[in-house]
Coordinates of C-alpha atoms and ligand atoms in Angstrom, one line a residue:
M1109 CA -25.5 17.8 12.5
D1110 CA -24.7 14.1 12.4
I1111 CA -23.8 12.6 9.0
K1112 CA -26.3 9.8 8.2
R1113 CA -25.7 9.4 4.5
V1114 CA -22.4 9.2 2.8
S1115 CA -21.2 8.9 -0.8
V1116 CA -17.8 7.6 -1.9
I1117 CA -16.6 8.4 -5.4
G1118 CA -14.2 5.7 -6.6
L1119 CA -14.6 2.1 -5.5
G1120 CA -11.1 1.0 -5.8
K1121 CA -8.6 -0.5 -3.3
L1122 CA -9.3 2.3 -0.8
G1123 CA -12.8 3.5 -1.7
A1124 CA -14.4 0.1 -1.6
C1125 CA -13.0 -0.5 1.9
M1126 CA -14.2 2.9 3.1
L1127 CA -17.7 2.1 1.7
A1128 CA -17.7 -1.2 3.7
G1129 CA -16.1 0.3 6.8
I1130 CA -18.6 3.2 7.0
A1131 CA -21.6 0.9 6.3
S1132 CA -20.4 -1.3 9.2
K1133 CA -21.1 1.6 11.6
G1134 CA -24.8 1.8 10.5
V1135 CA -24.3 4.7 8.1
K1136 CA -26.0 4.5 4.7
V1137 CA -23.4 4.7 1.9
I1138 CA -23.7 5.1 -1.8
G1139 CA -20.7 4.4 -4.0
V1140 CA -20.0 5.9 -7.4
D1141 CA -17.7 4.5 -10.0
N1142 CA -17.5 5.0 -13.7
D1143 CA -16.7 1.3 -14.1
A1144 CA -20.2 -0.1 -14.5
A1145 CA -19.0 -3.6 -13.8
R1146 CA -17.8 -2.6 -10.3
V1147 CA -21.1 -0.8 -9.6
K1148 CA -23.0 -4.0 -10.6
I1149 CA -20.9 -6.2 -8.3
V1150 CA -21.5 -3.9 -5.4
N1151 CA -25.2 -3.8 -6.0
Q1152 CA -25.3 -7.6 -6.0
G1153 CA -23.9 -7.4 -2.5
H1154 CA -20.3 -8.3 -3.2
A1155 CA -16.9 -6.7 -2.9
P1156 CA -15.6 -5.4 -6.2
L1157 CA -12.0 -6.4 -5.5
F1158 CA -9.9 -8.6 -3.1
E1159 CA -8.9 -7.3 0.2
P1160 CA -9.0 -9.3 3.4
R1161 CA -12.4 -9.1 5.2
L1162 CA -13.9 -7.0 2.4
E1163 CA -16.3 -9.6 0.9
Q1164 CA -17.5 -10.5 4.4
F1165 CA -18.2 -6.8 5.1
F1166 CA -20.1 -6.3 1.8
R1167 CA -22.3 -9.4 2.5
R1168 CA -22.9 -8.5 6.1
Y1169 CA -23.8 -4.8 5.5
K1170 CA -25.4 -5.0 2.1
K1171 CA -28.6 -3.3 3.3
K1172 CA -26.6 -0.1 4.0
I1173 CA -24.7 -0.2 0.7
S1174 CA -25.6 0.8 -2.8
A1175 CA -23.7 2.0 -5.9
S1176 CA -24.3 4.0 -9.0
T1177 CA -22.4 5.4 -12.0
D1178 CA -24.4 8.6 -11.5
Y1179 CA -23.0 11.5 -9.4
Y1180 CA -26.4 13.2 -9.1
T1181 CA -28.0 10.2 -7.4
A1182 CA -25.1 10.0 -5.0
V1183 CA -24.9 13.7 -4.1
L1184 CA -28.6 14.2 -3.8
N1185 CA -28.8 11.2 -1.5
S1186 CA -25.9 12.0 0.8
D1187 CA -24.7 14.7 3.1
I1188 CA -21.0 14.3 2.4
S1189 CA -19.0 12.9 -0.6
F1190 CA -15.5 11.4 -0.3
I1191 CA -13.5 11.5 -3.6
V1192 CA -11.2 8.5 -3.7
V1193 CA -10.1 8.3 -7.4
P1194 CA -6.6 7.5 -8.6
T1195 CA -3.8 10.1 -8.7
P1196 CA -1.2 8.2 -10.7
S1197 CA 2.4 9.3 -10.6
L1198 CA 3.9 11.3 -13.5
A1199 CA 7.5 10.8 -14.8
N1200 CA 8.7 13.8 -12.8
G1201 CA 7.4 12.4 -9.5
E1202 CA 4.3 14.6 -9.3
F1203 CA 0.8 13.2 -9.4
S1204 CA -1.7 13.4 -12.2
L1205 CA -4.8 15.3 -11.3
S1206 CA -6.8 14.2 -14.4
F1207 CA -9.1 11.8 -12.4
V1208 CA -9.5 14.2 -9.5
A1209 CA -10.3 17.1 -11.9
K1210 CA -12.9 15.0 -13.6
A1211 CA -14.5 13.9 -10.4
A1212 CA -14.5 17.5 -9.1
K1213 CA -16.3 18.8 -12.3
E1214 CA -18.9 16.1 -12.1
L1215 CA -19.4 16.7 -8.4
G1216 CA -19.7 20.4 -9.0
K1217 CA -22.4 19.9 -11.5
A1218 CA -24.3 17.7 -9.1
L1219 CA -23.9 20.3 -6.3
A1220 CA -25.5 22.9 -8.6
Q1221 CA -28.7 20.8 -8.4
K1222 CA -28.7 20.4 -4.6
Q1223 CA -30.6 22.7 -2.4
S1224 CA -29.1 21.7 1.0
Y1225 CA -25.6 22.1 2.3
H1226 CA -23.1 19.4 1.2
T1227 CA -19.5 18.7 2.2
V1228 CA -17.0 17.5 -0.3
V1229 CA -13.9 15.6 1.0
L1230 CA -10.9 14.7 -1.1
T1231 CA -9.3 11.5 0.1
S1232 CA -7.0 10.8 -2.9
T1233 CA -3.4 11.6 -2.2
V1234 CA -2.4 15.0 -3.7
L1235 CA 0.5 17.4 -3.6
P1236 CA 0.6 20.8 -1.9
G1237 CA -1.5 23.4 -3.7
T1238 CA -4.0 21.0 -5.2
M1239 CA -7.0 21.9 -3.0
D1240 CA -6.6 25.6 -3.4
N1241 CA -5.6 25.6 -7.1
C1242 CA -7.6 22.7 -8.6
V1243 CA -10.3 21.1 -6.5
K1244 CA -11.8 24.2 -4.9
P1245 CA -11.9 26.3 -8.1
L1246 CA -13.4 23.5 -10.1
L1247 CA -16.1 22.8 -7.6
E1248 CA -17.0 26.5 -7.4
R1249 CA -17.0 26.9 -11.2
F1250 CA -19.2 23.9 -11.9
S1251 CA -21.6 24.3 -9.0
G1252 CA -21.9 28.1 -9.3
K1253 CA -21.6 28.1 -5.5
K1254 CA -19.1 29.4 -3.0
C1255 CA -16.8 27.1 -1.0
A1256 CA -17.1 27.5 2.9
K1257 CA -20.4 29.3 2.4
D1258 CA -22.6 27.1 0.2
F1259 CA -20.7 23.9 0.5
G1260 CA -17.9 22.6 2.7
L1261 CA -14.5 21.3 1.6
C1262 CA -11.9 19.1 3.3
Y1263 CA -8.7 17.3 2.4
N1264 CA -8.7 14.0 4.4
P1265 CA -6.2 11.5 3.1
E1266 CA -6.1 8.0 4.7
F1267 CA -3.0 6.2 6.2
I1268 CA -3.9 2.7 5.4
A1269 CA -1.9 -0.4 4.4
L1270 CA -3.2 -2.8 1.8
G1271 CA -4.1 -6.1 3.6
T1272 CA -5.4 -4.2 6.6
V1273 CA -7.3 -1.4 5.0
I1274 CA -10.6 -1.8 6.9
K1275 CA -8.9 -2.2 10.2
N1276 CA -6.6 0.8 9.6
F1277 CA -9.6 2.9 8.4
L1278 CA -11.6 2.2 11.5
N1279 CA -8.6 2.4 13.9
P1280 CA -6.3 5.1 12.6
D1281 CA -3.3 6.4 14.5
F1282 CA -4.5 9.8 13.6
V1283 CA -7.0 11.5 11.3
L1284 CA -5.7 14.3 9.2
I1285 CA -8.1 17.0 8.1
G1286 CA -7.3 20.0 6.0
E1287 CA -10.4 22.3 6.0
S1288 CA -11.9 25.2 4.1
D1289 CA -13.6 26.5 7.3
K1290 CA -14.1 25.4 10.9
N1291 CA -17.6 24.0 10.4
S1292 CA -16.5 21.6 7.6
G1293 CA -13.6 20.4 9.7
F1294 CA -15.8 20.0 12.8
L1295 CA -18.3 18.0 10.8
L1296 CA -15.7 15.6 9.5
E1297 CA -14.1 15.3 13.0
K1298 CA -17.5 14.4 14.4
F1299 CA -18.0 11.8 11.7
Y1300 CA -14.7 10.1 12.5
R1301 CA -15.4 10.3 16.3
N1302 CA -18.6 8.3 15.5
I1303 CA -17.2 5.7 13.2
C1304 CA -13.7 5.0 14.6
E1305 CA -13.3 2.1 16.9
N1306 CA -10.4 3.8 18.7
K1307 CA -9.9 7.3 19.9
P1308 CA -7.5 8.7 17.3
A1309 CA -5.8 12.1 17.5
I1310 CA -7.4 14.4 15.0
A1311 CA -5.1 16.9 13.4
R1312 CA -7.1 19.8 11.8
M1313 CA -5.4 22.5 9.8
D1314 CA -5.5 24.3 6.5
F1315 CA -5.1 22.6 3.1
I1316 CA -1.5 23.3 2.4
N1317 CA -0.2 21.9 5.7
A1318 CA -2.4 18.8 5.4
E1319 CA -1.1 18.2 1.9
L1320 CA 2.5 18.4 3.1
T1321 CA 1.8 16.2 6.1
K1322 CA 0.3 13.4 4.0
I1323 CA 3.3 12.9 1.7
S1324 CA 5.7 13.4 4.6
V1325 CA 4.3 10.5 6.6
N1326 CA 5.0 7.8 3.9
S1327 CA 8.4 9.4 3.0
F1328 CA 9.4 9.3 6.7
V1329 CA 8.5 5.6 6.9
T1330 CA 10.5 4.8 3.8
T1331 CA 13.5 6.5 5.4
K1332 CA 13.1 4.3 8.4
I1333 CA 12.9 1.2 6.4
T1334 CA 15.9 2.2 4.4
F1335 CA 17.9 2.9 7.5
A1336 CA 17.2 -0.7 8.7
N1337 CA 18.3 -2.0 5.3
M1338 CA 21.6 0.0 5.5
L1339 CA 22.2 -1.6 8.9
S1340 CA 21.4 -5.0 7.4
F1341 CA 24.1 -4.6 4.7
M1342 CA 26.6 -3.5 7.4
A1343 CA 25.7 -6.3 9.7
Q1344 CA 26.2 -8.8 6.9
K1345 CA 29.8 -7.7 6.5
L1346 CA 30.7 -7.4 10.1
P1347 CA 32.0 -10.6 11.6
G1348 CA 29.2 -12.0 13.8
G1349 CA 26.8 -9.2 12.7
N1350 CA 23.0 -9.8 12.8
V1351 CA 20.6 -7.0 11.8
D1352 CA 17.7 -8.3 13.9
V1353 CA 19.7 -8.1 17.1
V1354 CA 20.5 -4.5 16.3
T1355 CA 17.1 -3.3 15.1
K1356 CA 15.3 -5.0 18.0
A1357 CA 17.4 -3.1 20.5
L1358 CA 17.1 0.2 18.5
G1359 CA 13.3 -0.2 18.5
Y1360 CA 13.2 -0.1 22.3
D1361 CA 14.2 3.5 22.2
S1362 CA 10.9 5.4 22.3
R1363 CA 12.3 8.1 20.0
I1364 CA 12.8 5.4 17.3
G1365 CA 10.2 2.6 17.8
S1366 CA 10.2 -0.8 16.3
R1367 CA 7.6 -0.5 13.5
Y1368 CA 9.0 -0.6 10.0
L1369 CA 12.5 -1.1 11.4
K1370 CA 13.4 -4.4 9.8
G1371 CA 16.1 -5.3 7.4
G1372 CA 14.8 -7.0 4.3
L1373 CA 14.3 -6.4 0.6
G1374 CA 13.2 -2.8 0.8
F1375 CA 9.8 -1.1 0.3
G1376 CA 7.4 -1.1 -2.7
G1377 CA 3.7 -1.1 -3.4
P1378 CA 1.4 1.6 -4.7
C1379 CA 2.1 4.3 -2.1
F1380 CA 5.6 4.3 -0.4
P1381 CA 7.8 4.7 -3.5
R1382 CA 5.6 7.3 -5.2
D1383 CA 5.0 9.4 -2.1
N1384 CA 8.7 9.5 -1.4
S1385 CA 9.4 10.6 -5.0
A1386 CA 6.6 13.1 -4.7
L1387 CA 8.2 14.7 -1.7
S1388 CA 11.5 15.0 -3.7
A1389 CA 9.6 16.6 -6.6
V1390 CA 7.8 19.1 -4.4
A1391 CA 11.0 20.1 -2.5
G1392 CA 12.8 20.4 -5.9
K1393 CA 10.1 22.8 -7.1
L1394 CA 10.7 24.9 -4.0
G1395 CA 14.4 25.1 -4.7
I1396 CA 15.2 22.7 -1.8
E1397 CA 17.5 19.8 -2.6
A1398 CA 15.6 16.7 -1.3
T1399 CA 18.7 14.8 -0.3
I1400 CA 16.9 12.5 2.2
P1401 CA 14.1 11.1 0.0
K1402 CA 16.5 10.9 -3.0
A1403 CA 19.0 8.9 -0.9
T1404 CA 16.2 6.6 0.3
D1405 CA 15.0 5.9 -3.2
K1406 CA 18.5 5.3 -4.4
F1407 CA 19.3 2.9 -1.6
N1408 CA 16.1 1.0 -2.0
R1409 CA 17.0 0.3 -5.7
Q1410 CA 20.5 -0.8 -4.5
V1411 CA 18.9 -3.4 -2.2
I1412 CA 17.6 -5.3 -5.3
L1413 CA 20.9 -4.8 -7.1
S1414 CA 22.9 -6.2 -4.1
V1415 CA 20.6 -9.3 -3.8
F1416 CA 20.9 -9.8 -7.6
K1417 CA 24.8 -9.7 -7.3
L1418 CA 24.7 -12.1 -4.4
I1419 CA 22.6 -14.5 -6.5
A1420 CA 24.8 -14.0 -9.6
A1421 CA 28.0 -14.7 -7.6
K1422 CA 26.6 -18.1 -6.5
A1423 CA 24.6 -19.1 -9.6
K1424 CA 25.5 -21.2 -12.6
K1425 CA 24.0 -20.0 -15.9
S1426 CA 21.8 -23.2 -16.1
D1427 CA 20.4 -22.7 -12.6
S1428 CA 16.7 -22.4 -11.8
I1429 CA 16.1 -19.5 -9.5
G1430 CA 12.9 -19.8 -7.5
I1431 CA 11.4 -16.7 -6.0
L1432 CA 8.9 -17.3 -3.2
G1433 CA 6.8 -14.2 -2.4
L1434 CA 6.3 -11.7 -5.1
S1435 CA 3.6 -9.4 -3.8
Y1436 CA 5.1 -6.2 -2.4
K1437 CA 4.3 -7.5 1.1
P1438 CA 2.8 -10.6 2.6
L1439 CA -0.9 -11.4 2.4
S1440 CA -1.4 -9.2 -0.6
N1441 CA -1.9 -9.9 -4.3
V1442 CA -0.5 -6.5 -5.3
I1443 CA 2.7 -6.5 -7.3
E1444 CA 2.9 -2.9 -8.2
E1445 CA 6.4 -1.6 -7.5
S1446 CA 7.2 -4.9 -5.9
Q1447 CA 10.9 -5.4 -5.0
P1448 CA 10.7 -9.2 -5.6
V1449 CA 9.2 -8.5 -9.1
F1450 CA 12.0 -6.2 -9.9
L1451 CA 14.4 -8.9 -8.8
A1452 CA 12.7 -11.5 -11.0
K1453 CA 12.8 -9.1 -14.0
K1454 CA 16.5 -8.5 -13.5
L1455 CA 17.3 -12.2 -13.2
L1456 CA 15.3 -12.9 -16.4
K1457 CA 17.0 -10.2 -18.3
S1458 CA 20.4 -11.7 -17.3
G1459 CA 19.3 -15.1 -18.8
Y1460 CA 18.5 -17.1 -15.7
R1461 CA 15.6 -19.5 -15.6
V1462 CA 13.1 -18.2 -13.1
V1463 CA 10.4 -20.0 -11.1
L1464 CA 7.8 -17.9 -9.4
Y1465 CA 5.5 -18.7 -6.5
D1466 CA 3.2 -16.4 -4.5
P1467 CA 0.2 -17.5 -2.3
L1468 CA -2.1 -14.7 -3.7
A1469 CA -0.5 -12.9 -6.6
M1470 CA -0.2 -15.7 -9.3
N1471 CA -2.8 -14.3 -11.6
N1472 CA -1.2 -10.8 -11.5
L1473 CA 2.2 -12.3 -12.1
K1474 CA 1.0 -14.3 -15.1
M1475 CA -0.2 -11.0 -16.7
V1476 CA 3.3 -9.5 -16.2
F1477 CA 5.6 -12.4 -17.0
G1478 CA 3.4 -14.6 -19.3
K1479 CA 5.4 -17.6 -20.6
K1480 CA 8.8 -16.1 -19.8
V1481 CA 9.0 -17.8 -16.4
S1482 CA 7.6 -21.0 -14.9
Y1483 CA 5.1 -21.0 -12.1
A1484 CA 5.1 -23.3 -9.1
K1485 CA 1.8 -24.6 -7.7
S1486 CA 3.0 -24.4 -4.2
A1487 CA 5.8 -23.1 -2.0
R1488 CA 7.0 -26.7 -1.7
Q1489 CA 7.1 -27.2 -5.5
A1490 CA 9.0 -23.9 -5.9
V1491 CA 11.7 -25.1 -3.5
L1492 CA 11.9 -28.5 -5.2
N1493 CA 12.2 -27.0 -8.6
S1494 CA 15.0 -24.5 -7.7
D1495 CA 18.8 -24.5 -7.4
I1496 CA 18.6 -21.2 -5.7
A1497 CA 15.5 -20.4 -3.6
V1498 CA 15.0 -16.8 -2.7
I1499 CA 12.5 -16.2 0.1
A1500 CA 11.5 -12.7 -1.0
N1501 CA 8.7 -11.8 1.4
S1502 CA 7.7 -13.2 4.8
D1503 CA 4.4 -14.7 4.0
P1504 CA 3.2 -16.9 6.8
E1505 CA 2.8 -19.8 4.4
F1506 CA 6.6 -19.9 4.0
M1507 CA 7.1 -20.3 7.7
R1508 CA 5.2 -23.6 7.4
I1509 CA 7.5 -25.1 4.9
K1510 CA 9.1 -28.0 6.6
N1511 CA 12.9 -28.4 6.6
S1512 CA 12.4 -31.8 4.9
V1513 CA 11.2 -30.0 1.8
F1514 CA 14.5 -28.3 1.4
E1515 CA 16.3 -31.6 2.2
N1516 CA 14.2 -33.4 -0.5
N1517 CA 15.5 -31.1 -3.2
R1518 CA 17.6 -33.4 -5.4
R1519 CA 19.8 -30.6 -6.6
R1520 CA 22.4 -28.6 -4.7
L1521 CA 20.3 -25.9 -3.0
I1522 CA 21.1 -22.4 -2.0
V1523 CA 18.5 -20.7 0.2
I1524 CA 18.6 -16.9 0.2
D1525 CA 16.4 -15.8 3.0
C1526 CA 15.7 -12.1 2.7
W1527 CA 13.6 -11.9 5.8
R1528 CA 15.3 -14.6 7.9
V1529 CA 12.1 -16.7 7.9
F1530 CA 14.2 -19.9 8.5
F1531 CA 16.9 -18.4 10.7
N1532 CA 17.7 -20.8 13.6
R1533 CA 15.6 -23.5 12.1
G1534 CA 18.6 -25.7 11.5
L1535 CA 18.7 -25.4 7.7
E1536 CA 22.3 -24.2 7.9
R1537 CA 23.4 -27.5 9.2
K1538 CA 21.7 -29.6 6.5
Q1539 CA 24.0 -31.3 4.1
G1540 CA 23.8 -30.0 0.5
I1541 CA 22.1 -26.8 1.6
E1542 CA 23.8 -23.4 1.7
Y1543 CA 21.7 -21.1 3.9
V1544 CA 22.2 -17.4 3.4
P1545 CA 20.1 -15.1 5.6
L1546 CA 20.3 -11.5 4.4
G1547 CA 21.6 -9.2 7.1
V1548 CA 23.4 -11.9 9.0
N1549 CA 27.2 -12.4 8.8
S1550 CA 28.2 -15.9 7.9
A1551 CA 30.1 -16.1 11.3
A1552 CA 26.7 -15.7 13.0
V1553 CA 25.1 -18.5 11.1
K1554 CA 25.8 -21.6 13.2
Ligands
NAD2005 N1 -4.5 1.8 -2.2 C1 -3.8 2.3 -1.2 O1 -3.0 1.6 -0.5 C2 -3.9 3.8 -0.9 C3 -3.4 4.2 0.4 C4 -3.5 5.6 0.7 C5 -4.0 6.5 -0.3 N2 -4.4 6.0 -1.5 C6 -4.8 7.0 -2.4 O2 -6.2 6.8 -2.7 C7 -6.5 7.2 -4.1 C8 -7.2 6.0 -4.7 O3 -6.4 4.9 -4.7 P1 -6.9 3.4 -4.9 O4 -5.7 2.5 -4.7 O5 -8.1 3.1 -4.2 O6 -7.1 3.5 -6.5 P2 -7.8 2.3 -7.5 O7 -7.1 2.5 -8.8 O8 -7.7 1.0 -6.8 O9 -9.3 2.7 -7.6 C9 -9.8 3.9 -8.1 C10 -11.3 3.8 -8.5 O10 -11.7 5.0 -9.0 C11 -12.5 4.8 -10.1 N3 -12.6 6.1 -10.8 C12 -11.7 6.7 -11.6 N4 -12.1 7.9 -12.0 C13 -13.3 8.0 -11.6 C14 -14.3 9.1 -11.7 N5 -14.0 10.2 -12.4 N6 -15.5 8.9 -11.1 C15 -15.8 7.8 -10.4 N7 -14.9 6.8 -10.2 C16 -13.7 6.9 -10.8 C17 -11.9 3.7 -10.8 O11 -12.8 3.0 -11.7 C18 -11.5 2.8 -9.6 O12 -12.5 1.9 -9.3 C19 -5.2 7.5 -4.7 O13 -5.0 8.9 -4.7 C20 -4.2 6.8 -3.8 O14 -2.9 7.5 -3.8 C21 -4.4 4.7 -1.8

C-alpha cells in the first residue's frame, strides 16, 4: 500500500517542516495542533513559524496542506500519523512525556473510531523504553485495539538541523525506524523511499535500539565538537598553534571526517545539549558511569568561562562589550541554550555594559534581556559602539563587515573572533586594533 494521506500532530519547528516537505512530494497532509492560532495560519496558506524556505513551501503547496485542532478529522482522513510534539528536558536530564502521552491518548481515542488500518509514528525524541512502556500501552488502552494487529506503530526520530530542516528531512543521511512489526516498518520505509530526494540508508530495528541510536547520534556529535574545542585551547597556548590547520588535516582521515570538527564557542540549541545530558541520565540509570557525555558537557560550559576570562583580562569596567551573533548557530533566530547568550548573561552579571546584535534573533533577545543591554541596529553599529567586539557565531553577514568599520571605531578596539571570521584579513596589522582569534596562538597572528 502506498501512503497517500498523512497527518502530522504538532506543527512546531520540526512538524511544520515535515508537513511542508511531505506536501512538496504530492502527498496530502493534514496538520494537527492544539494551538488554534497556528492552525489558522496554516489554513491561510502560510508557515506558522520562521525557518528558511518554509513560507515558500507553504505557499507553493497549499493545495495539499490543511490543518485542524481535531485529532478525529486528521486520523480519519489519513493513513499514517506522525507525532511531533515537544519532549522537554527535566532537571535530571530525562525527557518529559506529558505532551507525548496526551497526544497518544487523543490519537488512541480517534483510532477507536477508525475502521481501516492506521499506522502511528512517534517522531519526537524519547528515551529508551518509552515506546514499549508509554506510547504503545496508551494507544492500545484508548483505542481498544491491539498494536501490530489492528494498528501499526513505529519510532522514527529525525536528524535535522534548524536552518536546513526541509533539506535534511528530504535528504537524510539515514532513516531510523523502530518498528512494532515488519509490516509497519516496511510501510514507513516505502514512504521514505518515495519522498526522499536522495537514497538514504534505512536502519530498521526494534524500539529499544532505535531509541538508544537516536540519542547516541547527537551525543557523539557533541563529543566531536568538544574534541575540536579542546584542540583549540591547546593550539592557542602552543607557540605558532592554529586549530584550523590541525582540524583540517584531521578531517582528511576518513575515520574522523571534517564535519562538526571546528574549534569555536561550543555547541548549543534545542537538541545537542539535552540529548547529550539524556544519554548521561540513561547510562546512570543503568548503573554505567557516563564519563564521555559528562566530560563533553563540562568542557562545553568551560568554553564560555574561558572566553569570559579572556574578555575580563582585557576589559576595563567601563567598557562596552559587543556580541555579534547570538543565535546558537548562524542563519537561525533560535537562542535556546545558545553559548553566546550564556556569555552575554555572564558579562552582564559581572557588571559590564553589553551591546547585542544578531541578524535574525533580535526579537527573541529582547524578550530575554529587555532593557538590561543595548541593541545595535546592524553589525556595523555593534562594532562602532564596542570597546571589545566578540564575533560569537560565523553568520555570513559578519564576513561582509569591511575592515574600515573596525578602523572607524573611535575607541580602542579589541576584536575577539571566536570562529576566525576575520583571520588573515589584515585586522591584526591595523593600528589601535587588537585582534584575538580564538584557537590561534599570538605567534601565529601576523
Ligand atoms: N527542533 C529541532 O531541531 C528538533 C530536531 C530533532 C528532533 N526534535 C524533536 O521533535 C519534537 C518536537 O520538537 P519541535 O522543536 O518541533 O517542538 P516545538 O515546541 O517547536 O513544537 C511543538 C508543537 O506541538 C504542539 N503541541 C503540543 N502538544 C500537542 C498536542 N497534544 N497535540 C497537538 N499539538 C501539540 C505545540 O503547540 C507546538 O506547535 C521534540 O521531541 C524534539 O526533541 C526537534
